[in-house]
């Protein structure tokens, strides 16, 4: 693995299974993602699951949340909701909160915080084995639609239960599609709010 960090731009190359790229300046798609989406027939429906979080650091729980969401959306889950449409593919993107927000959060805890470039790099390492899951600097929604106009993209937002409670995100779930990662002391409150 080769990693280069320069200012606000970073790039990580994964040599084992192709090249993974993420850039602060422009969205470039991993060749494995290109192959995955190019192989789909026209009018295929693709779920795009996005998570914006502190991720200081990213954990196996964050990654497992994406794996479970993907299984559910692809129909590989026993507990799949009956009214949920079928998807031909599911891809995921992870974004990290900005340094000022994270610094304030960790200052209240009396702990040092990793800077955004470090958190993005750890997220890139954590997602390297998943050709459908990426750490990214920018939301790729518009770039996906431009690059693959023959596909239908449906967005989902993934949040931690604490964030859903703090910002009352369950109250806007009629117009948005959410996955909520359980968190001790907050999961029950989310269920009550629904």
PDB file of N, CA, C and O in Angstrom, residues 60-74 76 90 130 132-133 158:
ATOM      1  N   UNK A  60     -14.983  -1.437  13.466  1.00  0.00           N
ATOM      2  CA  UNK A  60     -15.583  -2.561  12.752  1.00  0.00           C
ATOM      3  C   UNK A  60     -17.109  -2.437  12.745  1.00  0.00           C
ATOM      4  O   UNK A  60     -17.769  -2.874  11.811  1.00  0.00           O
ATOM      5  N   UNK A  61     -17.667  -1.818  13.795  1.00  0.00           N
ATOM      6  CA  UNK A  61     -19.113  -1.608  13.856  1.00  0.00           C
ATOM      7  C   UNK A  61     -19.619  -0.711  12.737  1.00  0.00           C
ATOM      8  O   UNK A  61     -20.688  -0.961  12.171  1.00  0.00           O
ATOM      9  N   UNK A  62     -18.859   0.331  12.397  1.00  0.00           N
ATOM     10  CA  UNK A  62     -19.255   1.201  11.282  1.00  0.00           C
ATOM     11  C   UNK A  62     -19.290   0.398   9.984  1.00  0.00           C
ATOM     12  O   UNK A  62     -20.257   0.472   9.218  1.00  0.00           O
ATOM     13  N   UNK A  63     -18.230  -0.346   9.724  1.00  0.00           N
ATOM     14  CA  UNK A  63     -18.143  -1.130   8.495  1.00  0.00           C
ATOM     15  C   UNK A  63     -19.235  -2.205   8.478  1.00  0.00           C
ATOM     16  O   UNK A  63     -19.904  -2.411   7.456  1.00  0.00           O
ATOM     17  N   UNK A  64     -19.457  -2.881   9.611  1.00  0.00           N
ATOM     18  CA  UNK A  64     -20.485  -3.914   9.679  1.00  0.00           C
ATOM     19  C   UNK A  64     -21.872  -3.326   9.432  1.00  0.00           C
ATOM     20  O   UNK A  64     -22.735  -3.993   8.843  1.00  0.00           O
ATOM     21  N   UNK A  65     -22.103  -2.091   9.850  1.00  0.00           N
ATOM     22  CA  UNK A  65     -23.375  -1.426   9.552  1.00  0.00           C
ATOM     23  C   UNK A  65     -23.628  -1.352   8.056  1.00  0.00           C
ATOM     24  O   UNK A  65     -24.746  -1.576   7.580  1.00  0.00           O
ATOM     25  N   UNK A  66     -22.583  -1.044   7.281  1.00  0.00           N
ATOM     26  CA  UNK A  66     -22.711  -1.012   5.823  1.00  0.00           C
ATOM     27  C   UNK A  66     -22.957  -2.409   5.254  1.00  0.00           C
ATOM     28  O   UNK A  66     -23.763  -2.577   4.336  1.00  0.00           O
ATOM     29  N   UNK A  67     -22.267  -3.404   5.783  1.00  0.00           N
ATOM     30  CA  UNK A  67     -22.445  -4.779   5.317  1.00  0.00           C
ATOM     31  C   UNK A  67     -23.888  -5.220   5.561  1.00  0.00           C
ATOM     32  O   UNK A  67     -24.538  -5.792   4.674  1.00  0.00           O
ATOM     33  N   UNK A  68     -24.419  -4.939   6.752  1.00  0.00           N
ATOM     34  CA  UNK A  68     -25.798  -5.325   7.077  1.00  0.00           C
ATOM     35  C   UNK A  68     -26.800  -4.557   6.217  1.00  0.00           C
ATOM     36  O   UNK A  68     -27.798  -5.132   5.758  1.00  0.00           O
ATOM     37  N   UNK A  69     -26.564  -3.264   5.998  1.00  0.00           N
ATOM     38  CA  UNK A  69     -27.454  -2.472   5.148  1.00  0.00           C
ATOM     39  C   UNK A  69     -27.468  -3.040   3.732  1.00  0.00           C
ATOM     40  O   UNK A  69     -28.527  -3.180   3.106  1.00  0.00           O
ATOM     41  N   UNK A  70     -26.298  -3.396   3.240  1.00  0.00           N
ATOM     42  CA  UNK A  70     -26.190  -3.966   1.893  1.00  0.00           C
ATOM     43  C   UNK A  70     -26.948  -5.289   1.813  1.00  0.00           C
ATOM     44  O   UNK A  70     -27.703  -5.528   0.845  1.00  0.00           O
ATOM     45  N   UNK A  71     -26.768  -6.150   2.795  1.00  0.00           N
ATOM     46  CA  UNK A  71     -27.481  -7.430   2.803  1.00  0.00           C
ATOM     47  C   UNK A  71     -28.991  -7.226   2.803  1.00  0.00           C
ATOM     48  O   UNK A  71     -29.728  -7.915   2.088  1.00  0.00           O
ATOM     49  N   UNK A  72     -29.461  -6.285   3.593  1.00  0.00           N
ATOM     50  CA  UNK A  72     -30.890  -6.000   3.670  1.00  0.00           C
ATOM     51  C   UNK A  72     -31.425  -5.490   2.329  1.00  0.00           C
ATOM     52  O   UNK A  72     -32.439  -5.970   1.819  1.00  0.00           O
ATOM     53  N   UNK A  73     -30.720  -4.532   1.734  1.00  0.00           N
ATOM     54  CA  UNK A  73     -31.188  -3.915   0.492  1.00  0.00           C
ATOM     55  C   UNK A  73     -31.112  -4.870  -0.702  1.00  0.00           C
ATOM     56  O   UNK A  73     -31.932  -4.784  -1.615  1.00  0.00           O
ATOM     57  N   UNK A  74     -30.145  -5.778  -0.688  1.00  0.00           N
ATOM     58  CA  UNK A  74     -30.033  -6.744  -1.783  1.00  0.00           C
ATOM     59  C   UNK A  74     -30.959  -7.949  -1.609  1.00  0.00           C
ATOM     60  O   UNK A  74     -31.075  -8.776  -2.507  1.00  0.00           O
ATOM     61  N   UNK A  76     -30.601 -10.167   0.878  1.00  0.00           N
ATOM     62  CA  UNK A  76     -29.856 -11.266   1.491  1.00  0.00           C
ATOM     63  C   UNK A  76     -30.121 -11.366   2.989  1.00  0.00           C
ATOM     64  O   UNK A  76     -29.357 -11.966   3.711  1.00  0.00           O
ATOM     65  N   UNK A  90     -25.705  -2.297  -4.336  1.00  0.00           N
ATOM     66  CA  UNK A  90     -25.626  -1.343  -3.220  1.00  0.00           C
ATOM     67  C   UNK A  90     -24.174  -0.910  -3.112  1.00  0.00           C
ATOM     68  O   UNK A  90     -23.269  -1.738  -3.102  1.00  0.00           O
ATOM     69  N   UNK A 130     -13.646  -4.132   0.541  1.00  0.00           N
ATOM     70  CA  UNK A 130     -15.021  -4.075   0.040  1.00  0.00           C
ATOM     71  C   UNK A 130     -15.045  -3.250  -1.239  1.00  0.00           C
ATOM     72  O   UNK A 130     -14.962  -2.020  -1.170  1.00  0.00           O
ATOM     73  N   UNK A 132     -17.299  -2.222  -3.003  1.00  0.00           N
ATOM     74  CA  UNK A 132     -18.502  -1.394  -3.109  1.00  0.00           C
ATOM     75  C   UNK A 132     -18.572  -0.321  -2.018  1.00  0.00           C
ATOM     76  O   UNK A 132     -19.538   0.444  -1.978  1.00  0.00           O
ATOM     77  N   UNK A 133     -17.539  -0.220  -1.163  1.00  0.00           N
ATOM     78  CA  UNK A 133     -17.557   0.701  -0.022  1.00  0.00           C
ATOM     79  C   UNK A 133     -16.302   1.565  -0.031  1.00  0.00           C
ATOM     80  O   UNK A 133     -15.191   1.046  -0.111  1.00  0.00           O
ATOM     81  N   UNK A 158     -26.926   6.922   6.618  1.00  0.00           N
ATOM     82  CA  UNK A 158     -26.652   6.126   7.807  1.00  0.00           C
ATOM     83  C   UNK A 158     -26.189   7.073   8.912  1.00  0.00           C
ATOM     84  O   UNK A 158     -25.366   7.960   8.662  1.00  0.00           O
TER      85      UNK A 158
END
